[in-house]
Every structure is written in structure tokens, then in C-alpha cells.
mmCIF file of C-alpha atoms in Angstrom:
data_model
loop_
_atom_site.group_PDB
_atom_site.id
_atom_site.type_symbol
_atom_site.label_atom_id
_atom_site.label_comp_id
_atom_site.label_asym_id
_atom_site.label_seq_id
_atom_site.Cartn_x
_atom_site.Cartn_y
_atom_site.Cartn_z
ATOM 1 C CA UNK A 28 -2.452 -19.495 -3.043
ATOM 2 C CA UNK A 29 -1.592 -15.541 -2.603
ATOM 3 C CA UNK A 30 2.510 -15.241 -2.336
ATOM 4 C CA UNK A 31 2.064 -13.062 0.839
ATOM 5 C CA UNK A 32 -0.629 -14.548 3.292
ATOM 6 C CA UNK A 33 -1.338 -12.737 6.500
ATOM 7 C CA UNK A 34 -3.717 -14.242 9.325
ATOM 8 C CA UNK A 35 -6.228 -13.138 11.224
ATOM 9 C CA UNK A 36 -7.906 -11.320 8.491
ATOM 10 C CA UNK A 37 -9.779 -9.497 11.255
ATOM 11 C CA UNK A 38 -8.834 -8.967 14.869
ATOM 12 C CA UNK A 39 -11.067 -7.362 18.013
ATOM 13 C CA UNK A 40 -9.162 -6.591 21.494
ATOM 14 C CA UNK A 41 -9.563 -4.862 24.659
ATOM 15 C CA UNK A 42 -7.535 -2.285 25.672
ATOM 16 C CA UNK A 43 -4.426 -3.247 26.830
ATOM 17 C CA UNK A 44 -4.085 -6.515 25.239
ATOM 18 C CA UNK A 45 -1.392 -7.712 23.690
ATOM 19 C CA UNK A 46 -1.938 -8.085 20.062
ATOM 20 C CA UNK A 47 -0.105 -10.350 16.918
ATOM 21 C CA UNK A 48 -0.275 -10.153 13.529
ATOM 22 C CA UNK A 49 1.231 -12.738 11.581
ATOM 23 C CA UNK A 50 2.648 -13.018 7.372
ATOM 24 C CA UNK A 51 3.929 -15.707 5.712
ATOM 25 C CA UNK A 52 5.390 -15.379 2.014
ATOM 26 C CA UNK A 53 6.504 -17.212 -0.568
ATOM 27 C CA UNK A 54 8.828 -15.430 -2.893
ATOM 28 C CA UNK A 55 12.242 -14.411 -1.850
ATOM 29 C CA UNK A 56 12.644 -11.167 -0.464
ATOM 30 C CA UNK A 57 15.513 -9.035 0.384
ATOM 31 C CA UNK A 58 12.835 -7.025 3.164
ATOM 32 C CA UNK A 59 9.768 -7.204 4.367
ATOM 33 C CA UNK A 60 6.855 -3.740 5.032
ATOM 34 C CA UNK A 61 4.665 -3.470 7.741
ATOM 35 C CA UNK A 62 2.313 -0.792 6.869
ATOM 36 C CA UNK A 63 -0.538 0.806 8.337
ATOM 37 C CA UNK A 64 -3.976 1.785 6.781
ATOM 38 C CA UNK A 65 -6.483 3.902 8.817
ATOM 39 C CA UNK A 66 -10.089 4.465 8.423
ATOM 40 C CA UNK A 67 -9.426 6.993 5.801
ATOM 41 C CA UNK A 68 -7.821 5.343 3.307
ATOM 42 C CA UNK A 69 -3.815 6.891 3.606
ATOM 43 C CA UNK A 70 -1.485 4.049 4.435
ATOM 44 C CA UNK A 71 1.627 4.606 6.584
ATOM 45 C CA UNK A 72 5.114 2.599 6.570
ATOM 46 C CA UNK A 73 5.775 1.082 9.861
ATOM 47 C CA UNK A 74 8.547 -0.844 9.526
ATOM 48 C CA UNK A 75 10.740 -2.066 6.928
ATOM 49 C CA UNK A 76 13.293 -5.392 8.173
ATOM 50 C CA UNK A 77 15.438 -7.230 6.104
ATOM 51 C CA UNK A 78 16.503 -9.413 9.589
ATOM 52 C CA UNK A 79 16.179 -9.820 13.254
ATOM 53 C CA UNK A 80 13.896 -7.612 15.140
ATOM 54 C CA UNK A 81 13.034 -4.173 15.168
ATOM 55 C CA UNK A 82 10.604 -1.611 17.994
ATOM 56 C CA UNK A 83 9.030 1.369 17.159
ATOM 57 C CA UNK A 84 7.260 2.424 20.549
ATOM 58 C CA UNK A 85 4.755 -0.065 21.430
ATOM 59 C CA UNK A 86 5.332 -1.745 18.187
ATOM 60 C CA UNK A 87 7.554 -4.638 17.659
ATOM 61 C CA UNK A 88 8.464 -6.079 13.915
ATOM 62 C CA UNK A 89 10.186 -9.931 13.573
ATOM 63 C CA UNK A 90 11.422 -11.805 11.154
ATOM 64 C CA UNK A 91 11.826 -15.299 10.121
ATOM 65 C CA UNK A 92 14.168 -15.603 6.650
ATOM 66 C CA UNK A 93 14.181 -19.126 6.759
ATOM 67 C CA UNK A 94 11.183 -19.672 7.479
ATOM 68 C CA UNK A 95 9.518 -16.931 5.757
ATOM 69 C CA UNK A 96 7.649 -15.114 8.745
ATOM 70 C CA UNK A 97 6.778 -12.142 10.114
ATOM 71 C CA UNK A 98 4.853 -10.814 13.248
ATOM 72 C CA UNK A 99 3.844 -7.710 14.222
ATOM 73 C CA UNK A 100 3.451 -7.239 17.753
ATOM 74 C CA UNK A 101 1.304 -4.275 20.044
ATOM 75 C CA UNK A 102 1.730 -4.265 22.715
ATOM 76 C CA UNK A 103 -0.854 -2.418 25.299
ATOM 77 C CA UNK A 104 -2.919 -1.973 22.781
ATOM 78 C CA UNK A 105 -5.462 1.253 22.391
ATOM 79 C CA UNK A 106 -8.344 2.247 20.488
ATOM 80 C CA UNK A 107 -6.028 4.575 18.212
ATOM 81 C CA UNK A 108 -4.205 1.484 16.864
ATOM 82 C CA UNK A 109 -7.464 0.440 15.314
ATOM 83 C CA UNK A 110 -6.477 0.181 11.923
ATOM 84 C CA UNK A 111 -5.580 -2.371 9.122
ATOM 85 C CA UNK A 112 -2.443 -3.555 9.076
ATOM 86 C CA UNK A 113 -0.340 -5.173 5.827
ATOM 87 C CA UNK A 114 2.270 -6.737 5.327
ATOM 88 C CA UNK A 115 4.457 -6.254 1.749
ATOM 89 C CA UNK A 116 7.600 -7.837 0.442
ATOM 90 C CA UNK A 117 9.650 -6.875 -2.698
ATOM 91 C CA UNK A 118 9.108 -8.991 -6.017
ATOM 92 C CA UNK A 119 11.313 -9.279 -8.712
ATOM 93 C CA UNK A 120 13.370 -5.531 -8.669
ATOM 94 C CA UNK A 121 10.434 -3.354 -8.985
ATOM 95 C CA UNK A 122 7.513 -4.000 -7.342
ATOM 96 C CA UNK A 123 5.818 -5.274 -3.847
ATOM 97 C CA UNK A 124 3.399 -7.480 -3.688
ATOM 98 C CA UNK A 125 1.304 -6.771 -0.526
ATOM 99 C CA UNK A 126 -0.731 -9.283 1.862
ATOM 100 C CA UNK A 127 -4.491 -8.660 2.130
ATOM 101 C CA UNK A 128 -4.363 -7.407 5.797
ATOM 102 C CA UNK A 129 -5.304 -7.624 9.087
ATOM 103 C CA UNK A 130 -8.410 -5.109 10.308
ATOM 104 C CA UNK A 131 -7.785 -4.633 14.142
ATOM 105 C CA UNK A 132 -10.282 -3.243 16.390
ATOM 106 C CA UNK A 133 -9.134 -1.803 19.631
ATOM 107 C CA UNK A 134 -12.066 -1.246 22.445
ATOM 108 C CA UNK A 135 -12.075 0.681 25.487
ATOM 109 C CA UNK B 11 6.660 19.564 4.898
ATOM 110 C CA UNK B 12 7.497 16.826 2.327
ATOM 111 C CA UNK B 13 4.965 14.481 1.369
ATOM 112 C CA UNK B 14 2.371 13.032 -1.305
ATOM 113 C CA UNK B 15 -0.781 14.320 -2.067
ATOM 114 C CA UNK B 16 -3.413 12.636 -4.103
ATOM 115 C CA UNK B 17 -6.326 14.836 -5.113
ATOM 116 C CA UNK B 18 -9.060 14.929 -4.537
ATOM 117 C CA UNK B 19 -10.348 11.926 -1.897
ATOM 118 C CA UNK B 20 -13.932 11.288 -3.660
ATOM 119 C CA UNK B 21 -14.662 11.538 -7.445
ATOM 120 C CA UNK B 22 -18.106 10.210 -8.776
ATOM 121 C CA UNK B 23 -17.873 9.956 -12.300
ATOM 122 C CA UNK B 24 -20.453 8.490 -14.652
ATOM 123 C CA UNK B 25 -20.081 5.649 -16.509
ATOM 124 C CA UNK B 26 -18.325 5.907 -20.127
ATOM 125 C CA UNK B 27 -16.014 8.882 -18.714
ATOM 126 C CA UNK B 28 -12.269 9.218 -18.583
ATOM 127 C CA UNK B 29 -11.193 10.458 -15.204
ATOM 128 C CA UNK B 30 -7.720 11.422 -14.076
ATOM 129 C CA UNK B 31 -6.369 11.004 -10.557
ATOM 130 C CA UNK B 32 -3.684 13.036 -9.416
ATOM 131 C CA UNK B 33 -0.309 12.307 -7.827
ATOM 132 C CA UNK B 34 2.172 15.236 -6.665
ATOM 133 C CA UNK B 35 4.752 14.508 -4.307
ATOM 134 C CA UNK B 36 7.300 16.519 -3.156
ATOM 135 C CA UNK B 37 9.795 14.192 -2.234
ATOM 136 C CA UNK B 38 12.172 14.128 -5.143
ATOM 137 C CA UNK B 39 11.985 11.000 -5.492
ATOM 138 C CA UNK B 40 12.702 8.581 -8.370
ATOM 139 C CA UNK B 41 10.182 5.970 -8.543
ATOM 140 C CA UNK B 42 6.174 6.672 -8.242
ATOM 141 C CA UNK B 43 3.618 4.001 -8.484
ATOM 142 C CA UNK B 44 -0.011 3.403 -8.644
ATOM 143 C CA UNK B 45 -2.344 0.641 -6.880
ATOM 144 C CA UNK B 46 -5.635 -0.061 -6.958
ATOM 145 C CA UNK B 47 -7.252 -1.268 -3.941
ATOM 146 C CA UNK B 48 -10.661 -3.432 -3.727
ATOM 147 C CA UNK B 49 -12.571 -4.954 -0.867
ATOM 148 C CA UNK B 50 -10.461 -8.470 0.589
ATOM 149 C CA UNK B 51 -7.994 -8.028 -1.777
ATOM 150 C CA UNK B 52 -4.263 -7.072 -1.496
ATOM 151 C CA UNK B 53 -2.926 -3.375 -3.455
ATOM 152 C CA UNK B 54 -2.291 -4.326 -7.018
ATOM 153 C CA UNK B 55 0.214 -2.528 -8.617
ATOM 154 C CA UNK B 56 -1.645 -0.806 -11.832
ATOM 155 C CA UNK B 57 1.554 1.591 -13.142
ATOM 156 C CA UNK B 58 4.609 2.530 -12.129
ATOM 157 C CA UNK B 59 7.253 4.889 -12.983
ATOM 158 C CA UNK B 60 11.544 4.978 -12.200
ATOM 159 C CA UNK B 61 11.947 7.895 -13.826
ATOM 160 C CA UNK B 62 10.717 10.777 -15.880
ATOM 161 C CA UNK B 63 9.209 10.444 -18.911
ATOM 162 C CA UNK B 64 9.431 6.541 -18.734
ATOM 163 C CA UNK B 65 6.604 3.877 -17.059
ATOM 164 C CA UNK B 66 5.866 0.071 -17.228
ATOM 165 C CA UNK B 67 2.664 -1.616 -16.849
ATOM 166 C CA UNK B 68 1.938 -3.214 -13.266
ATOM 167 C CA UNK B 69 -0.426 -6.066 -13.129
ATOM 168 C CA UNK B 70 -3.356 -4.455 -13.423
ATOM 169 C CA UNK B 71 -2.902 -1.962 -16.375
ATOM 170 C CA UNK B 72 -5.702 -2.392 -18.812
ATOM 171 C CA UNK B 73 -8.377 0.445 -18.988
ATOM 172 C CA UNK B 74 -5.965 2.783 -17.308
ATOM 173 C CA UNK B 75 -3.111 5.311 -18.704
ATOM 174 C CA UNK B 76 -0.551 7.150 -16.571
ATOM 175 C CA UNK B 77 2.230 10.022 -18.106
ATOM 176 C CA UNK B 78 5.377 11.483 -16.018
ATOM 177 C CA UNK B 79 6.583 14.340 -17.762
ATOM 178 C CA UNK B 80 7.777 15.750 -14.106
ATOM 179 C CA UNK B 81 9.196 13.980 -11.364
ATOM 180 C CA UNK B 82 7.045 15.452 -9.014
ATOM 181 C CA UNK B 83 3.570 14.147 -10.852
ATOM 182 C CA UNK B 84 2.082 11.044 -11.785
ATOM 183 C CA UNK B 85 -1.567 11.394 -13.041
ATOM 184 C CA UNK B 86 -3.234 8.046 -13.503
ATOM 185 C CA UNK B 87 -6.080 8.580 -15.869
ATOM 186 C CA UNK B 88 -8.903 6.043 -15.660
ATOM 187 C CA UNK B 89 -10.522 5.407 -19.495
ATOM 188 C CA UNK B 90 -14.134 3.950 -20.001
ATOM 189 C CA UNK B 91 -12.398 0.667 -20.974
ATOM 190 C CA UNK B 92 -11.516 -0.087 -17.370
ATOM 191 C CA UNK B 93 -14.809 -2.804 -16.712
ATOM 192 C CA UNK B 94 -14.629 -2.436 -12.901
ATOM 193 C CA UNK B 95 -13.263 1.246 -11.947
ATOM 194 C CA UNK B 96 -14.998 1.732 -8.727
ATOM 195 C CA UNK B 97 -12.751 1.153 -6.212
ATOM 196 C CA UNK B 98 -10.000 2.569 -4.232
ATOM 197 C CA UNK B 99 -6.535 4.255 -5.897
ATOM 198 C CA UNK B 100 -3.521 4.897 -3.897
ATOM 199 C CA UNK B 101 0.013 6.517 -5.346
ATOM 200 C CA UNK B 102 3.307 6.185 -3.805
ATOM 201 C CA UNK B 103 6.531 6.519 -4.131
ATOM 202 C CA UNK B 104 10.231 5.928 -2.910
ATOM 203 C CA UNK B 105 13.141 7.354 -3.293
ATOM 204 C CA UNK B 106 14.858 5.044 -6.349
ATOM 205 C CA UNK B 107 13.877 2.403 -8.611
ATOM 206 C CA UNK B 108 13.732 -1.180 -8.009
ATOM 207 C CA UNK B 109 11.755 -2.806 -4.994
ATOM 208 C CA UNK B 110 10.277 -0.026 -2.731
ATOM 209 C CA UNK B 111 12.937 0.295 0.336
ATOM 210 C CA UNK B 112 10.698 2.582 1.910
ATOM 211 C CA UNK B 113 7.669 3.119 0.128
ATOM 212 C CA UNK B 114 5.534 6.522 0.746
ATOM 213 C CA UNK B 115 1.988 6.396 0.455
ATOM 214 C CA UNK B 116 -0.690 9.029 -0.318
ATOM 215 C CA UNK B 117 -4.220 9.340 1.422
ATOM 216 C CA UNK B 118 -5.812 7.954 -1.965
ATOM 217 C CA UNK B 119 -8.993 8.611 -3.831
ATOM 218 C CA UNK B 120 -11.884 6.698 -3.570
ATOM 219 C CA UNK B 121 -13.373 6.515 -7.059
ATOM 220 C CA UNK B 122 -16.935 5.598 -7.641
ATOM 221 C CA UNK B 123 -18.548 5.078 -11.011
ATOM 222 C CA UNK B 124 -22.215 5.438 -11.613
#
């Protein structure tokens, strides 16, 4: 069983749809990434929460402690969100160990 | 503007070669790491570095050698003892040891062995 599961593994919308991304861990963590990976290969931080809820834009980030959960929420979604999306948390003090992502396609 | 930059994006190397990715980043930050990235699979952590002159072995470090002489470099070099080295590398780093608190990523290099 991976420490850091994420679900769907792959995810088609229309435009406009309202779009959720789930992870689930195992090991503790003091925060949790959401990162983003496009087409090309470079990978972007998105959010980094410890607690709570955070919004960036049309992007929302929760979290779960106790029950060791995240989501990752677009909403109106658009074809230039197409992307894969990860999930990491921190193990041990040096190191994250990442989820296996989530590829979401966007179409017009 | 600050950032990292891996060079180059494709490499085709032939089997039995050493090849050695770069990692610059202009960040001054502490820590730099490597991961390797295949095809359903999570980033594995393959090297990583807190601070100059000084690395540890990630999960993944057989076949593969890294050195940090600067703080602004982190070369992972890939030796002909790594059995599967086709795949996708990507170097970050953040701005002190420990657990990434806000990890920076590079564009990565997409290695392919033939």
C-alpha cells in the first residue's frame, strides 16, 4: 500500500465543471504539497497547508489532520488546468514522499 | 529572475555511458534534491543535498552519483550501473534542510538510453 494514495488516477471534464482531487496518507505529516505537473515535464508548487483551508484563484486546498485527507478543488474549470496534479507530504525530516497523481483533462 | 534550471530537456545516450544532468539554481538555497520520475509511479527521491559539499542517498541511489561543491549546483551523474536509466529526472530545491516547506522544481530532463 503506497503511504500517499491519491484517487482518480485520471480525470476528463468539460469546461466549467467543477473538479476534485482527492489524497489520503499514511505517515504523519507536519504539511501537505499540492503540486502541479504540465505537459512538459516542470512541476509547480500550488499549495502547501499544514491546516484548514487555503484558495489560490480558482483553486481551493483542504485538509483533514485527523483523518489524513486532502482535496483539491477547481473550480470552473478550463482547458489550461489540464495538467497532472500530486499530492506530497514530508517524511521523516528530509524528504517527501509524493502520491502518484491525478492526470486531468479539461475540454472545451 | 530566480529560479532552477535543469539542462538540457532531452539527452539520448547509449547504453554503457555515464551521463551527467545538470542542476543550477539561483535561489540560494540550502537543500537541493534529485527525483527520478517513471510512468504510474510517484517521484522517488534518488539524492539529496542540505548543504555544500555534503549529500545522503535517497531511495533510489544505486547506479547514480551526485557532488555539491557550490550551493548553486547539483549535477546528478547517471553511471552504466544504473539497470533502468531511461526515464524522467527532476531537481529541486528549498530554501533549508529538513522536509521541503516549499519545494522548487525544475523543468527536468527526459533521459533516454539506447
Amino acid at each position: 500500500k503506497n503511504e500517499v494514495e491519491q484517487s482518480p488516477q485520471n480525470l476528463t471534464a468539460q469546461e466549467g465543471e467543477f473538479i476534485t482531487i482527492n489524497c489520503s496518507y499514511s505517515v504523519g505529516i507536519s504539511a501537505l504539497h499540492w503540486l502541479q505537473q504540465h505537459p512538459g515535464g516542470g512541476i509547480v508548487s500550488l499549495f502547501m497547508l499544514s491546516s484548514g483551508k487555503k484558495k489560490h484563484g480558482r483553486l481551493i486546498a483542504t485538509i483533514n489532520i485527523q483523518e489524513k485527507h486532502s482535496s483539491l478543488h477547481i473550480t470552473a474549470s478550463h482547458p489550461r488546468d489540464s495538467a497532472v496534479y500530486i499530492c506530497a507530504v514530508p517524511f521523516n525530516t528530509d524528504k517527501l514522499i509524493f502520491g502518484t497523481g491525478t492526470r486531468l483533462q479539461v475540454f472545451p | 529572475d530566480g529560479g532552477i534550471t535543469q539542462s538540457p530537456k532531452y539527452l539520448f545516450r547509449k547504453e554503457g555511458q555515464n551521463v551527467t544532468l545538470s542542476c543550477e539554481q539561483n535561489l540560494n538555497h540550502d537543500a537541493m534534491y534529485w527525483y527520478r520520475q517513471d510512468p504510474g509511479q510517484g517521484l522517488r527521491l534518488i539524492y539529496y543535498s542540505q548543504i555544500v559539499n555534503d549529500f545522503q542517498k535517497g531511495d533510489i541511489a544505486e547506479g547514480y552519483s551526485v557532488s555539491r561543491e557550490k550551493k548553486e549546483s547539483f549535477p546528478l551523474t547517471v553511471t552504466s550501473a544504473q539497470k533502468n536509466p531511461t526515464a524522467f529526472y527532476l531537481c529541486a530545491s528549498s530554501p533549508r534542510g529538513g522536509p521541503p516547506p516549499e519545494a522548487f522544481f525544475g523543468q527536468g530532463t527526459r533521459l533516454t538510453v539506447v
